[in-house]
Amino acid sequence: MADSSFPLLTLTAAVPAVGAIATAAVPAAKRELAKRLALGVSLVTLVLAAVIAVRYDPNGDRFQLTESRSWIADFGVRYELGVDGIAVVLVALTALLIPFVILAGWHDADPTGKQSSRWRPTQGFFALILAVEAMVIVSFLATDIFLFYIFFEAMLIPMYFLIGGFGDKAHEHGEEEAARQRSYAAVKFLLYNLAGGLIMLAAVIGLFVVTNDQLGAGTFSLQEILQARADGDLEISTNTERLLFLGFFFAFAVKAPLWPLHTWLPNAMGESTAPVAVLITAVVDKVGTFAMLRFCLGLFPEASDWATPVVLVLALVSILYGALLAIGQRDMKRLIAYASISHFGFIVLGIFAMTSQGHAGATLYMVNHGISTAALMLVAGFLISRRGSRLIADYGGVQKVAPVLAGTFLIGGLATLSLPGLAPFVSEFLVLVGTFSRYPAIGIIATVGIVLAAIYVLVLYQRTMTGPVAEKVAKLPDLRAREMLVVAPLIALLIGLGVYPKPLTEIVNPAVEHTMSDVQKSDPEPDVNPVEAAHE
Amino acid sequence: MESLIGLLVAAPLLGAAVLLCGGRRLDRTGHWLGTGLAFTSFVLGLVLFADMLGKDGEERALHSHLFTWIPVEGFQADAAFQLDQLSMTFVLLITGVGSLIHVYSVGYMEHDERRRRFFGYLNLFLAAMLLLVLADNFLLLYVGWEGVGLASYLLIGFWQHKPSAATAAKKAFIVNRVGDVGLSIAIMLMFVTFGTFAFEPVMNSVGETGEGKLTAIGLMLLLAACGKSAQVPLQSWLGDAMEGPTPVSALIHAATMVTAGVYLIVRSGAIFDAAPDAQLVVTIVGAVTLLFGAIVGCAKDDIKKALAGSTMSQIGYMILAAGLGPIGYAFAIMHLVTHGFFKAGLFLGAGSVMHGMNDEVDMRKYGGLRKYMPVTFVTFGLGYLAIIGFPGLSGFFSKDLIIEAAFAKGGTQGWILGGAALLGAALTAYYMTRVMLMTFFGEKRWEADAKGDMPHPHESPKTMTIPMIVLAIGSVGAGAFFDIGERFVHWLEPVTGFEHGHLPDGLSVPMVTGATVACMVLGVAAAWLQYGRRPVPAAAPRGSLLTRAARRDLLQDDFNHVALVKPGEYLTRGLVYLDHKLVDGIVNGTAAAFGGLSARMRRVQNGYARSYAVSMFGGAVVLIAATLLMRAV
Amino acid sequence: MNPVNYLYLAALLFTIGAAGVLIRRNAIVVFMCIELMLNACNLALITFSRMHGNLDGQIVAFFTMVVAAAEVVVGLAIIVSFYRSRHSASVDDAALMKL
């Protein structure tokens, strides 16, 4: 297939990594240069991601553009990269969202004047964002489990600083309280994810031991393990497989996040700036659901099957619980965070429904949720930066003073509630259909989630945008050109992918088939075959 | 010809896109652009109609496959259109009435600074509604279904600065979402049962599956229809939806969108025909709603809310007819079309009255307007005669046929349904006569508005009266035109099928017609006794228990409030508390436990070198002891 | 003579040293006890060397002596400077290393 001589994948990950270092090194006085550099780097990465998407052949091998180098030979750790259809779209999503995150956060890290002139928050902010991008991309590309693990954990470091170091300029409880809550949120994020990661590390080592015992030489290579399982060379005993599965799943469930491991997300998203919140929920968290699909299902099909009932119930609880809590929030960023928890429930539901529609839907859901949440959250961020409050009650009548802002907010909201015609509908419906065809009761209960979504989105819109103009809202400016540049392409994508999702589904479908064969499942047959019925 | 179908939808969609993204420079011309594109759609519809008439009945359906929408393993959703006689009827109704209401809105919204946006939303509605009726599968229909919901949301809440409008819009969307759950589940059931959700394959293979599944699908479709068509128990949003500008009430909440539920049921006729239990529920819902809406309509003093109650009731008739199976489908659609004419006309008339009365909606503050607004009076009057079923006008034909079909269902069910429909006819005559008398007859009861201006009723501009006149002509003639020679039934027969209903023994067609007319006369007389003979009090009397309940929409909101809203609020508040205290409490508790443990453990580190030496020594001893023990074992 | 007796002696010396380290407060005495423990170890090492008939133990013993000498230099210097600042040689007076 594609010539492996040119390390396209490594380059895609290396560009933002090098860009991060370069951005960090920009002198304090040249802040604007740092911003432009970061934006430029993220755009180059986007181009590279597009090249990957074009070079990827849906009808070709499972993993393409592969690279493989020996790294820690004694422990069988290799530097192995490769993409399947699911990874392609997620790398594309990541590369796509980062320029918007950077553009939306253009002024978020400008120094406030209190710090000394040598303090370089702007450079740090954008360098950290690029560092996260690089690490997330490697996590999507890695086909070596150890390599994946390292970057899965390493991205916590820049994220920790992004959450703890940069917050909204104005806070309804004053600066000191804001700093305290930020540091609480950052530590909570870190500890939660580290705990998950450590348990996963144990499972990773456990997997090495198993492969070492059975294959003669221990390996972390996903492809080798999949091959060995397919050939029957690797037979993991039931209990071991279940334990290993739980180890992996726990880490991903924290990251995703799944109820009841979700409480770090509202804090982290609430206290960080809107672009960082987008980074958390739209980019970093996707690694969790992606890894469930790739590693949990791929490596441990029987254990996945065993755990399905529990996972489905947790996903269902996430959907309803996240939505209900979103309705009850008074802070719009936390509201969006709980909405995301509800959406992650849908993604996990799709993954563990173990149907083609569910898997394709879950993958599309990851992409669409990324775009729709980015649109909603970034517009909310623009609003918050204008008024200096995250509390819904502080707003009202924005529609009158800033109609474009309100309009884009509404479209973001409608995407969040999965309005047909916008991209999230396609994925949500696929997930629901995929779930329903195997587990009708769960599918029906999950469908109730769409009513709750309508409630939290429309209540948010009504309280902030409609009604009489609130006192401090009266002079809010409408969206500026830079902000339009952020929002308009996202909205165009939401509409475009809602009307014509075929380019995505074509890339995703073969990968879904592979996953379905990993878990040795086939879709439930309809009661009546319409083709046959027509012939009779 | 097939390619024109796409254009039909594309024209208003283009209008919506241009008007909503175009910005201020379109403020002066935008409304004519929107109106022009609506007319373009109408003309395209007429061209397709002419083409269709040139073919034989069975070969009239056109199909147009645009592209594959969602191709996933085992799941195929297409963006494809199907234009048959049923869709054609709707296309003409939607684009025809829609164009007229665009023209009307040019005058009605003249002084609104956001008129461009209003036309953008109207065009969006037309596009979505056309998509709804032209889709060739249920998933694409769902897109149109939610699209009209969105347009309805935007238009009800058009005057967003009024909290009541914003609340009403939200309520409409959320209640409709409950119905959408039904549609979603119905589509999923179809997918699981038939492996597809395109109309033709599903309807063709209905016979291959069991009645239980079909009943489930039917009931879920009915739930969807209840949401969109404001049928009991999802009816509560329609009255509040009158917060929107009056042209919106006329187009969306009377003539077209609210009838989408009827379309859905008639379109899925094959499923309902094979599931008698579901059909029975449909007729019950229709009968209950037709009485419910009529009772509410009798008590309302707000002219638009009285008409909204009437709309609910008339759609109840349609749903009832649709639930009767092949003997009723064609009549349901026929009543839908005639209702589209007269109810749109009535709403436009109401809008014209409000226009002249400083936007007053309380009929107790009207009175004696016939002299001041002659055109409005005549057109409204013709619409009134049509809706009460005055012999010869369109409502007479279409409603009478439904009442006959209800009796023709046979058995006790037939008597109950027919009786309900007759009672509904009497109530219709009563509340419509009441509206007519309170508005156009009697003493002037005008009052100054909030700003202190007395109303100066005057006839509305031509842009508003012409659509009213055209609709009045439709209200008068459409019924007879459709009914003579069973034209309409033959037109729809290839799609919906048709059977002549047979009245039970002891009943004949003239008897039913006579009873209908008698009921109408009774209703008119009762209203005249109450509102025509005596002056209307300017303040509403307290009224009987039933009147007071009807004024509150028969306590529907109170019920929803007590049964759903309040528990929901408690639930979310409780969960927020639990999430903070319990789920997060465990997390923070774990953190605190480690913190406390560390605080204890640090006491061991007391700084005395000798105590450290002891612990080292102890540790060494333990290690050695363990090693020795392991060796010994 | 049975070399095991030397081991008994080494163990005895080591125990006396350890007890001294744990019980005595005077830094000089503690220090001397540490030396005693080291020398007990040396004795044991040399005994092992003799028992096994190779020189490994003696080599290690030499290392120990070198390390002990270096330790004496550093340790005495610390004790002297501590005594200068506190006028005490009690190890319990140096309890500042707690959290």
PDB file of C-alpha atoms in Angstrom, chain B residues 138-238:
ATOM      1  CA  PHE B 138     -39.418   8.263   7.224  1.00  0.00           C
ATOM      2  CA  LEU B 139     -35.957   9.513   8.188  1.00  0.00           C
ATOM      3  CA  LEU B 140     -36.010  12.299   5.624  1.00  0.00           C
ATOM      4  CA  LEU B 141     -39.567  13.029   6.677  1.00  0.00           C
ATOM      5  CA  TYR B 142     -38.155  13.345  10.197  1.00  0.00           C
ATOM      6  CA  VAL B 143     -35.789  16.056   8.962  1.00  0.00           C
ATOM      7  CA  GLY B 144     -38.702  18.032   7.575  1.00  0.00           C
ATOM      8  CA  TRP B 145     -40.711  17.211  10.677  1.00  0.00           C
ATOM      9  CA  GLU B 146     -38.134  18.793  12.966  1.00  0.00           C
ATOM     10  CA  GLY B 147     -37.447  21.511  10.443  1.00  0.00           C
ATOM     11  CA  VAL B 148     -41.028  22.737  10.649  1.00  0.00           C
ATOM     12  CA  GLY B 149     -40.747  22.417  14.416  1.00  0.00           C
ATOM     13  CA  LEU B 150     -37.716  24.674  14.335  1.00  0.00           C
ATOM     14  CA  ALA B 151     -39.439  27.196  12.079  1.00  0.00           C
ATOM     15  CA  SER B 152     -42.454  27.091  14.353  1.00  0.00           C
ATOM     16  CA  TYR B 153     -40.162  27.653  17.373  1.00  0.00           C
ATOM     17  CA  LEU B 154     -38.489  30.617  15.731  1.00  0.00           C
ATOM     18  CA  LEU B 155     -41.762  32.161  14.597  1.00  0.00           C
ATOM     19  CA  ILE B 156     -43.733  31.663  17.820  1.00  0.00           C
ATOM     20  CA  GLY B 157     -40.844  33.295  19.608  1.00  0.00           C
ATOM     21  CA  PHE B 158     -40.421  35.925  16.933  1.00  0.00           C
ATOM     22  CA  TRP B 159     -41.157  38.706  19.399  1.00  0.00           C
ATOM     23  CA  GLN B 160     -38.563  37.333  21.751  1.00  0.00           C
ATOM     24  CA  HIS B 161     -38.434  40.388  23.946  1.00  0.00           C
ATOM     25  CA  LYS B 162     -41.785  39.231  25.329  1.00  0.00           C
ATOM     26  CA  PRO B 163     -41.043  36.528  27.908  1.00  0.00           C
ATOM     27  CA  SER B 164     -44.430  34.953  27.190  1.00  0.00           C
ATOM     28  CA  ALA B 165     -43.493  34.494  23.518  1.00  0.00           C
ATOM     29  CA  ALA B 166     -40.132  32.981  24.376  1.00  0.00           C
ATOM     30  CA  THR B 167     -41.752  30.618  26.855  1.00  0.00           C
ATOM     31  CA  ALA B 168     -44.447  29.618  24.401  1.00  0.00           C
ATOM     32  CA  ALA B 169     -41.845  28.884  21.731  1.00  0.00           C
ATOM     33  CA  LYS B 170     -39.825  26.741  24.090  1.00  0.00           C
ATOM     34  CA  LYS B 171     -42.926  24.907  25.229  1.00  0.00           C
ATOM     35  CA  ALA B 172     -43.970  24.168  21.663  1.00  0.00           C
ATOM     36  CA  PHE B 173     -40.565  22.757  20.820  1.00  0.00           C
ATOM     37  CA  ILE B 174     -40.290  20.618  23.914  1.00  0.00           C
ATOM     38  CA  VAL B 175     -43.796  19.187  23.663  1.00  0.00           C
ATOM     39  CA  ASN B 176     -43.102  18.429  20.020  1.00  0.00           C
ATOM     40  CA  ARG B 177     -39.908  16.697  21.055  1.00  0.00           C
ATOM     41  CA  VAL B 178     -41.973  14.298  23.115  1.00  0.00           C
ATOM     42  CA  GLY B 179     -43.804  13.480  19.913  1.00  0.00           C
ATOM     43  CA  ASP B 180     -40.468  13.152  18.133  1.00  0.00           C
ATOM     44  CA  VAL B 181     -39.493  10.417  20.548  1.00  0.00           C
ATOM     45  CA  GLY B 182     -42.471   8.561  19.123  1.00  0.00           C
ATOM     46  CA  LEU B 183     -41.332   9.142  15.565  1.00  0.00           C
ATOM     47  CA  SER B 184     -37.769   8.093  16.409  1.00  0.00           C
ATOM     48  CA  ILE B 185     -38.925   4.894  18.017  1.00  0.00           C
ATOM     49  CA  ALA B 186     -41.318   4.197  15.141  1.00  0.00           C
ATOM     50  CA  ILE B 187     -38.462   4.552  12.660  1.00  0.00           C
ATOM     51  CA  MET B 188     -36.230   2.328  14.749  1.00  0.00           C
ATOM     52  CA  LEU B 189     -38.983  -0.269  14.994  1.00  0.00           C
ATOM     53  CA  MET B 190     -39.408  -0.160  11.229  1.00  0.00           C
ATOM     54  CA  PHE B 191     -35.690  -0.572  10.756  1.00  0.00           C
ATOM     55  CA  VAL B 192     -35.595  -3.545  13.080  1.00  0.00           C
ATOM     56  CA  THR B 193     -38.691  -5.092  11.544  1.00  0.00           C
ATOM     57  CA  PHE B 194     -38.269  -4.362   7.867  1.00  0.00           C
ATOM     58  CA  GLY B 195     -34.605  -3.446   7.580  1.00  0.00           C
ATOM     59  CA  THR B 196     -35.592  -0.168   5.959  1.00  0.00           C
ATOM     60  CA  PHE B 197     -37.723   2.874   6.563  1.00  0.00           C
ATOM     61  CA  ALA B 198     -38.503   3.948   3.038  1.00  0.00           C
ATOM     62  CA  PHE B 199     -42.246   4.254   2.397  1.00  0.00           C
ATOM     63  CA  GLU B 200     -42.652   1.788  -0.438  1.00  0.00           C
ATOM     64  CA  PRO B 201     -40.760  -1.229   0.875  1.00  0.00           C
ATOM     65  CA  VAL B 202     -42.235  -0.797   4.334  1.00  0.00           C
ATOM     66  CA  MET B 203     -45.808  -0.517   3.113  1.00  0.00           C
ATOM     67  CA  ASN B 204     -45.318  -3.399   0.704  1.00  0.00           C
ATOM     68  CA  SER B 205     -44.052  -5.771   3.353  1.00  0.00           C
ATOM     69  CA  VAL B 206     -46.524  -4.929   6.096  1.00  0.00           C
ATOM     70  CA  GLY B 207     -48.135  -8.309   5.597  1.00  0.00           C
ATOM     71  CA  GLU B 208     -44.910 -10.143   6.421  1.00  0.00           C
ATOM     72  CA  THR B 209     -44.846  -9.255  10.062  1.00  0.00           C
ATOM     73  CA  GLY B 210     -47.003  -9.682  13.109  1.00  0.00           C
ATOM     74  CA  GLU B 211     -49.778  -7.419  14.294  1.00  0.00           C
ATOM     75  CA  GLY B 212     -48.066  -6.704  17.607  1.00  0.00           C
ATOM     76  CA  LYS B 213     -45.141  -4.957  15.982  1.00  0.00           C
ATOM     77  CA  LEU B 214     -47.398  -3.035  13.640  1.00  0.00           C
ATOM     78  CA  THR B 215     -49.533  -1.887  16.546  1.00  0.00           C
ATOM     79  CA  ALA B 216     -46.411  -0.671  18.318  1.00  0.00           C
ATOM     80  CA  ILE B 217     -45.258   1.204  15.213  1.00  0.00           C
ATOM     81  CA  GLY B 218     -48.727   2.641  14.746  1.00  0.00           C
ATOM     82  CA  LEU B 219     -48.955   3.878  18.315  1.00  0.00           C
ATOM     83  CA  MET B 220     -45.538   5.472  18.116  1.00  0.00           C
ATOM     84  CA  LEU B 221     -46.508   7.208  14.886  1.00  0.00           C
ATOM     85  CA  LEU B 222     -49.670   8.368  16.602  1.00  0.00           C
ATOM     86  CA  LEU B 223     -47.585   9.819  19.446  1.00  0.00           C
ATOM     87  CA  ALA B 224     -45.594  11.755  16.871  1.00  0.00           C
ATOM     88  CA  ALA B 225     -48.792  12.929  15.202  1.00  0.00           C
ATOM     89  CA  CYS B 226     -50.224  14.003  18.560  1.00  0.00           C
ATOM     90  CA  GLY B 227     -47.205  16.192  19.202  1.00  0.00           C
ATOM     91  CA  LYS B 228     -47.200  17.912  15.849  1.00  0.00           C
ATOM     92  CA  SER B 229     -50.956  18.168  15.438  1.00  0.00           C
ATOM     93  CA  ALA B 230     -51.690  19.228  19.015  1.00  0.00           C
ATOM     94  CA  GLN B 231     -53.843  16.236  19.853  1.00  0.00           C
ATOM     95  CA  VAL B 232     -54.619  15.082  23.371  1.00  0.00           C
ATOM     96  CA  PRO B 233     -52.420  14.464  25.379  1.00  0.00           C
ATOM     97  CA  LEU B 234     -49.763  16.623  23.690  1.00  0.00           C
ATOM     98  CA  GLN B 235     -52.110  19.484  22.854  1.00  0.00           C
ATOM     99  CA  SER B 236     -50.999  22.035  25.398  1.00  0.00           C
ATOM    100  CA  TRP B 237     -48.597  23.971  23.189  1.00  0.00           C
ATOM    101  CA  LEU B 238     -51.003  25.138  20.503  1.00  0.00           C
TER     102      LEU B 238
END
